[in-house]
Coordinates of C-alpha atoms and ligand atoms in Angstrom, one line a residue:
X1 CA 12.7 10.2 114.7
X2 CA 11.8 8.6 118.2
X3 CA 10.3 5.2 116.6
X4 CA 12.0 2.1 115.0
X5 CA 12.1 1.8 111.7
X6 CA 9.1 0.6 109.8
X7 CA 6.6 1.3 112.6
X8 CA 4.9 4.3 110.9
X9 CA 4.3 2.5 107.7
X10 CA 2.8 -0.5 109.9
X11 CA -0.1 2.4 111.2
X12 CA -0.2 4.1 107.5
X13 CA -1.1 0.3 106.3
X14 CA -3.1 -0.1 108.9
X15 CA -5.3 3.1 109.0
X16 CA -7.6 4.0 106.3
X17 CA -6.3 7.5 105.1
X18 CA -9.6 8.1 103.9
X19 CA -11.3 7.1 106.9
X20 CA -8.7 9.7 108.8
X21 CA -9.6 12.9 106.8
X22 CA -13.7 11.6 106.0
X23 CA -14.5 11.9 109.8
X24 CA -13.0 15.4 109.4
X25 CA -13.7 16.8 106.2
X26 CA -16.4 15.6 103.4
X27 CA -15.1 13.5 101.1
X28 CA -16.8 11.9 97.9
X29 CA -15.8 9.0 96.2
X30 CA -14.1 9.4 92.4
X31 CA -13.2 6.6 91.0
X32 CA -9.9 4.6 92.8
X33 CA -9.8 7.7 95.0
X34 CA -11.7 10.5 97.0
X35 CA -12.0 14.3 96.4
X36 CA -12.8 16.9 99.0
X37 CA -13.3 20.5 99.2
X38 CA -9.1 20.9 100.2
X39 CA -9.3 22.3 104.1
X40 CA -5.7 24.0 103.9
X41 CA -7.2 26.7 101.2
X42 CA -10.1 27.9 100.3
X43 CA -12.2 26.6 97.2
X44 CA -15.6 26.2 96.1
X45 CA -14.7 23.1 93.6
X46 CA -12.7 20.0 95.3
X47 CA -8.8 20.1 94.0
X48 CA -8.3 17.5 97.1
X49 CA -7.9 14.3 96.4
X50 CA -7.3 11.3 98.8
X51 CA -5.7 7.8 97.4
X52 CA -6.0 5.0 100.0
X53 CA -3.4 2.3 98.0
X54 CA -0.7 5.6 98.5
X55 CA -1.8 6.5 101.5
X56 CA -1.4 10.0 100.6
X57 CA -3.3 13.0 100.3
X58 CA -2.8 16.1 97.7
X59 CA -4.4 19.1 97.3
X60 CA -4.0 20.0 93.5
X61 CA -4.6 23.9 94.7
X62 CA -2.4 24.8 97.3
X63 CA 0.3 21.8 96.9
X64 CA -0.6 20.7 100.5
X65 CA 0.4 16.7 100.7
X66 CA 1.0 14.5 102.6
X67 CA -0.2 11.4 104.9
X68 CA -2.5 10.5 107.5
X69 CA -0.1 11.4 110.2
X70 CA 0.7 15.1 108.4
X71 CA -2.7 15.5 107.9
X72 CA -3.7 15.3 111.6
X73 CA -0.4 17.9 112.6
X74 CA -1.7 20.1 110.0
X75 CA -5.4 20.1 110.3
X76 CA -5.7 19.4 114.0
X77 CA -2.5 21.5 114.8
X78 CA -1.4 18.5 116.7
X79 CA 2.2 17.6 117.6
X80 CA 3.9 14.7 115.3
X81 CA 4.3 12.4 118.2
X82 CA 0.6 12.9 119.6
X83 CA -0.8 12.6 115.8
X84 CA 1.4 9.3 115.9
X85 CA -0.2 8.0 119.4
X86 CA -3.9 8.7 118.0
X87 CA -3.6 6.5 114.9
X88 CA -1.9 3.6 116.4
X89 CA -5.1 4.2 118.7
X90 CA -7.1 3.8 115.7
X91 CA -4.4 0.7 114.3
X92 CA -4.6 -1.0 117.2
X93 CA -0.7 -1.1 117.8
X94 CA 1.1 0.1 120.6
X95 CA 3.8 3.2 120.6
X96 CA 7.1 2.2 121.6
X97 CA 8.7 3.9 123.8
X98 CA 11.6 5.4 122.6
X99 CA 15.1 4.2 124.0
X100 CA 17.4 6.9 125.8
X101 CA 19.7 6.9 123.0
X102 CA 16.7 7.5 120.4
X103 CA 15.3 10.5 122.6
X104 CA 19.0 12.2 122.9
X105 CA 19.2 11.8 118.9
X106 CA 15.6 13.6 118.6
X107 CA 16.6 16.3 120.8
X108 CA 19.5 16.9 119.1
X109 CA 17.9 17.4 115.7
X110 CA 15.5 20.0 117.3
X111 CA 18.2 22.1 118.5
X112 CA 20.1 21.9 114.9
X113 CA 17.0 23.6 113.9
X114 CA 17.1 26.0 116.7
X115 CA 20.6 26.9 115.5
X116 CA 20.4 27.2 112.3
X117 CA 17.1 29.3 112.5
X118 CA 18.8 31.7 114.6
X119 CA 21.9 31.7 112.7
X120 CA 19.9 32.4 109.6
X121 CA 18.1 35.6 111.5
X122 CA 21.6 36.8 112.3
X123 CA 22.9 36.5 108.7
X124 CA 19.6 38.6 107.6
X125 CA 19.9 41.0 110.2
X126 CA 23.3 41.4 109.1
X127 CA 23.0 42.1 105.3
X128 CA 20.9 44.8 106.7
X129 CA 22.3 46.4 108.7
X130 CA 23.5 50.0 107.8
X131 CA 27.6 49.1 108.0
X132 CA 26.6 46.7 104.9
X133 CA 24.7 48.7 102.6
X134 CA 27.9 47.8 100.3
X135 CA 26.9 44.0 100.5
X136 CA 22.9 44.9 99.9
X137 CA 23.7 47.3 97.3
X138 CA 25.2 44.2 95.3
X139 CA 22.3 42.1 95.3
X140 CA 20.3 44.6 94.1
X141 CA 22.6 45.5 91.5
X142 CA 22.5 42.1 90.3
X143 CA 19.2 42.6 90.0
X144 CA 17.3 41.1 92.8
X145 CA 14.5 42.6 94.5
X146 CA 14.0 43.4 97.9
X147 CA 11.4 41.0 98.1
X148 CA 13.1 38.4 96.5
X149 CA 15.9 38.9 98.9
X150 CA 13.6 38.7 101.5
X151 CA 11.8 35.4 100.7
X152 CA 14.7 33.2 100.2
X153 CA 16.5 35.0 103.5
X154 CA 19.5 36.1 102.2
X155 CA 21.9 37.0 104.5
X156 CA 25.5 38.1 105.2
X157 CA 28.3 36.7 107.2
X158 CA 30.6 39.7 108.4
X159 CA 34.2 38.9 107.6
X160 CA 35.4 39.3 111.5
X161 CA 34.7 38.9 114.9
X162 CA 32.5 36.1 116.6
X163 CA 29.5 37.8 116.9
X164 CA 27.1 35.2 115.8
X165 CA 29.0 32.8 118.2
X166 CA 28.6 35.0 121.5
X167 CA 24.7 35.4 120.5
X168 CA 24.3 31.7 120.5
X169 CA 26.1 30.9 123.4
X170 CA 24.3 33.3 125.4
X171 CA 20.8 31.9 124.0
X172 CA 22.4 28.6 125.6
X173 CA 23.5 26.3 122.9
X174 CA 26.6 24.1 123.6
X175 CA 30.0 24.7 121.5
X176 CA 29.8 21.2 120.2
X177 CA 26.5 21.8 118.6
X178 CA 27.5 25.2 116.9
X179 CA 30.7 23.4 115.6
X180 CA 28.5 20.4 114.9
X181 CA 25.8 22.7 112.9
X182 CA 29.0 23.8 110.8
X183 CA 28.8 27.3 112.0
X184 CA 32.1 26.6 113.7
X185 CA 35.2 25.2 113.3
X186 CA 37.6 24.0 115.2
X187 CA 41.5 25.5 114.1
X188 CA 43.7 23.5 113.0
X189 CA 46.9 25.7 113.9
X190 CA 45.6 26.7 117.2
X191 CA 43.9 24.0 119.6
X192 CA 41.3 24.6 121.4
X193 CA 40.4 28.0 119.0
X194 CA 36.9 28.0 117.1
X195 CA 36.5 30.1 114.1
X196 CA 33.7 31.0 112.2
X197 CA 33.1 28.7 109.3
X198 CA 31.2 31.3 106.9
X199 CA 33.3 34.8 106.7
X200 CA 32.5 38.1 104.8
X201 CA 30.3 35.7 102.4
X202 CA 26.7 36.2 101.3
X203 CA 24.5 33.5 103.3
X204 CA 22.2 31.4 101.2
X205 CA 20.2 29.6 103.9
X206 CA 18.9 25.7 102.2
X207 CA 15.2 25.1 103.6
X208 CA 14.1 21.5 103.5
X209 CA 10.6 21.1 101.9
X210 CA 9.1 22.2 104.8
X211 CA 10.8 25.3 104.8
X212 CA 13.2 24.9 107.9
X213 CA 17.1 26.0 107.4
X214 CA 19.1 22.9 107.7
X215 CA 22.3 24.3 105.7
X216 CA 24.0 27.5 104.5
X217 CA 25.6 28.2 101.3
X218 CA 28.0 30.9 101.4
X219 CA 29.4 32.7 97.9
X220 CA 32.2 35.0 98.1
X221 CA 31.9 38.6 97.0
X222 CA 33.8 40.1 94.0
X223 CA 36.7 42.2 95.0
X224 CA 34.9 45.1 93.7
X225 CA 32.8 44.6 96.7
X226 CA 35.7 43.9 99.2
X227 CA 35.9 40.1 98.3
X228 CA 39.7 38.8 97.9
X229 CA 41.7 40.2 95.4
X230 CA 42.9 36.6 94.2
X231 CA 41.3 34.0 93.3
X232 CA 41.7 31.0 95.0
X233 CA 39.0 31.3 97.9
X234 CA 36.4 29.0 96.6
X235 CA 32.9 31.2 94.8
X236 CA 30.6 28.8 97.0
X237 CA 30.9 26.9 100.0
X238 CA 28.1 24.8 102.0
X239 CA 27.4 23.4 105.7
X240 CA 28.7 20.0 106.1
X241 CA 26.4 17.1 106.4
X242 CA 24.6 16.8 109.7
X243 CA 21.7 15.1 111.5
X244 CA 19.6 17.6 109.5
X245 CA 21.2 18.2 106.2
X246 CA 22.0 15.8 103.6
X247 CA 23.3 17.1 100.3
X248 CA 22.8 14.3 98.2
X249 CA 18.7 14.3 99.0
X250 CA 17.8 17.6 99.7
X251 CA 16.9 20.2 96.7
X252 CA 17.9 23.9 97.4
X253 CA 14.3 25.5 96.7
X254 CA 11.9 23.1 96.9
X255 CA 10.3 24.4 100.2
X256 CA 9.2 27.6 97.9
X257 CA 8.6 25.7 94.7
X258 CA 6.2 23.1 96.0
X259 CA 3.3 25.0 95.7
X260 CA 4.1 25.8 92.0
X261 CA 5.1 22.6 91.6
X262 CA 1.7 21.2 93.1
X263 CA -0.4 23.6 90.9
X264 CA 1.3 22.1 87.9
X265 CA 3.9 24.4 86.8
X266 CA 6.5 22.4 85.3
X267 CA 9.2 21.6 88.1
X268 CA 12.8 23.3 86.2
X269 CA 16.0 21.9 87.7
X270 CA 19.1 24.3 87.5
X271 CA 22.5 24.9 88.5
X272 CA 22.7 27.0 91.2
X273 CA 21.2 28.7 94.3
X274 CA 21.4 32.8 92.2
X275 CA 19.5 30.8 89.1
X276 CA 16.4 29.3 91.3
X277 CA 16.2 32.8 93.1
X278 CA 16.7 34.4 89.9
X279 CA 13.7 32.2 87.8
X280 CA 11.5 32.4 91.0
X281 CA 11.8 36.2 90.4
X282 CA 10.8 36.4 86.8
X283 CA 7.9 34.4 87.6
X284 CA 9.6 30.8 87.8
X285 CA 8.3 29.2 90.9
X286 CA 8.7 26.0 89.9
X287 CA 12.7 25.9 90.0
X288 CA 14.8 24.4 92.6
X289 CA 18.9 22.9 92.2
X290 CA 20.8 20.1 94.1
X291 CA 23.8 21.5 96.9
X292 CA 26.9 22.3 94.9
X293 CA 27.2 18.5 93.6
X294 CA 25.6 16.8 90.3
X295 CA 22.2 16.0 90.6
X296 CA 21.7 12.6 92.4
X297 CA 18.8 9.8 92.1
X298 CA 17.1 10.4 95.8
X299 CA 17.0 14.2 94.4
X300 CA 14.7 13.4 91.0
X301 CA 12.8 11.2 93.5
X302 CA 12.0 13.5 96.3
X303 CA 11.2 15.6 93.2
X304 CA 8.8 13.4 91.6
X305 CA 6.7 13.2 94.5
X306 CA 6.1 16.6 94.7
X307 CA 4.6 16.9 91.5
X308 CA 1.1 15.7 90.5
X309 CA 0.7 12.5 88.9
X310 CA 0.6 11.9 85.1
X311 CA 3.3 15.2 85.3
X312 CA 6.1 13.6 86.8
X313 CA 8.7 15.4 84.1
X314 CA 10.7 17.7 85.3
X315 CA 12.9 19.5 82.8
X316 CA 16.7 19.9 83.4
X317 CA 18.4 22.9 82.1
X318 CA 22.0 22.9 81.5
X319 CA 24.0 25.3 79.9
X320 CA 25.0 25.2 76.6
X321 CA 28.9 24.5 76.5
X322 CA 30.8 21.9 76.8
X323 CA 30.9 21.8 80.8
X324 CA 27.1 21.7 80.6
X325 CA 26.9 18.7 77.8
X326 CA 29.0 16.8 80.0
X327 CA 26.9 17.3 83.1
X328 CA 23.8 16.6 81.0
X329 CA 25.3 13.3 80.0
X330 CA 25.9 12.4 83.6
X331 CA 22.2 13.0 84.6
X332 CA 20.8 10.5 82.0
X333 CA 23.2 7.9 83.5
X334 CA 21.9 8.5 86.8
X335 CA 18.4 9.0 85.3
X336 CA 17.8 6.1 82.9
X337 CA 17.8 3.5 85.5
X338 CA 14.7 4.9 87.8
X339 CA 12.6 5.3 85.2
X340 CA 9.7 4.3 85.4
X341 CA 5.8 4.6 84.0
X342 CA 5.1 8.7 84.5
X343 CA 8.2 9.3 86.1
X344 CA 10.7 10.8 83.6
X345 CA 12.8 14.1 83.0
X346 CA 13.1 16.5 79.7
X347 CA 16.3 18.1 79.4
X348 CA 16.8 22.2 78.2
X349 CA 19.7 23.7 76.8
X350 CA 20.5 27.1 77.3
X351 CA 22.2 28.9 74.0
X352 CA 26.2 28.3 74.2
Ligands
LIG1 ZN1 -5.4 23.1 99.0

């Protein structure tokens, strides 16, 4: 972000959100808050609604929401920054100008997307190629369809070489921002050596809600399928924290569940990365589950505001043993102090 702190909420105080999308769209007054026929989707009857005191828009349709400044990027196809410049227009305020330190910052987030986008095209590329077919054929022996591989972009890390690295390096990214991305790491027996972090492992690439990669997760295969024989190579391991990825607030899934979240489907919090892709399948859209770590506050927030008001209950399954009782009890502790008016949870148990 290229603005202090607290400047965009000065212009979404500031600016009317109704007044932003009313000179675009036709809106009509309902009460406390305005409905429109919803511009992202097609509809005959309005499932758009507008609340000024939020400042937020959301279509109960298509899921699109937002504020005034995503509505302009998204309706007028305009870049954040520009969207930014014409509402403080319409505030009154000035734009700062962003200090060299803020700009370099920026820039480097956009190129941690960069990477990790290709990354994640390499990875897919990978689990399909022909030398692989062992990898594929897994997946779809544990029942997942080609499809479903394809929407959540599963990939494959080959367990040698440095392919993935020479690619990057020759589409110009720096060393220190493949390492930084957590594609790389640096060796600790031999200095100066990089080494792939993610190795013979299938590639679960974590989307935030707007659908851009900002981690991996990478589970090992079973030796059946070449993984190691023993067993003390971790089942899953993630990208470290970066500009871009933070594990404690982002929700693995949520880029493809918000739309079933925002048409009402009850939002269903599991364990892992194989059980949201594995309930999106049988017809689950609505599932998403935190980054290999308990379930944290900021995570049942983001996830509340996702969901349409006077639903804000989303149910957490846990399995039915011990290990999963315990977990349970963990996530009311964390839970019972945000409560608040239409913002609970429900809790499922699956059978032991
Ligand atoms: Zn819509």
């Amino acid at each position: 972000m290229l603005l202090p702190k607290g400047f965009l909420d000065e212009i979404r105080t500031r600016v009317r959100i109704s007044d932003v999308i009313g000179k675009r769209v036709k809106v009509t007054r309902a009460g406390r808050e305005f409905k429109a026929c919803c511009p992202f989707h097609k509809e005959k009857t309005p499932s758009f609604t507008i609340n000024d005191q939020k400042g937020f828009y959301h279509c109960f349709g298509c899921g699109a929401h937002g504020d005034a400044i995503r509505f302009l990027t998204d309706y007028e196809n305009l870049p954040f920054m520009d969207a930014v410049e014409q509402l403080a227009a319409l505030a009154g305020v000035a734009v700062p100008k962003p200090t060299k330190e803020q700009k370099e910052k920026f820039e480097r987030q956009l190129s941690l997307y960069d990477v990790m986008e290709t990354a994640t095209g390499y990875y897919q590329h990978q689990l399909h190629a022909p030398k692989n077919k062992k990898i594929l054929n897994y997946l779809l022996e544990r029942g997942l369809g080609a499809e479903t591989i394809k929407s959540f972009r599963l990939g494959y890390a080959p367990g040698e070489g440095d392919e993935l690295k020479q690619i990057l390096i020759k589409k110009g990214f720096p060393l220190d921002l493949l390492v930084e991305a957590g594609l790389l790491r640096h060796s600790t027996q031999r200095k100066g050596e990089v080494y792939a972090f993610f190795r013979d492992r299938i590639i679960f690439p974590v989307t935030d809600f707007q659908g851009r990669v900002i981690a991996f997760g990478g589970r090992i295969l079973p030796p059946s399928h070449g993984g190691p024989p023993d067993k003390t190579a971790p089942k899953y391991i993630n990208s470290p924290e970066t500009e871009i990825f933070h594990k404690g607030r982002n929700l693995y899934g949520l880029s493809y569940a918000r739309q079933a979240i925002g048409e009402s489907k009850t939002a269903i919090v599991v364990e892992g990365y194989m059980d949201v892709i594995a309930l999106a399948q049988a017809g689950f859209k609505a599932a998403v589950a935190p980054l290999g770590t308990a379930l944290t506050e900021s995570q049942i927030e983001e996830l509340w505001k996702f969901m349409p008001e006077g639903e804000k209950r989303p149910v957490l399954c846990f399995d039915g043993d011990a290990a999963g009782q315990n977990a349970a009890a963990r996530a009311v502790d964390r839970v019972l102090p945000i409560l608040k008016p239409d913002h609970s949870v429900a809790f499922a148990f699956l059978p032991e």
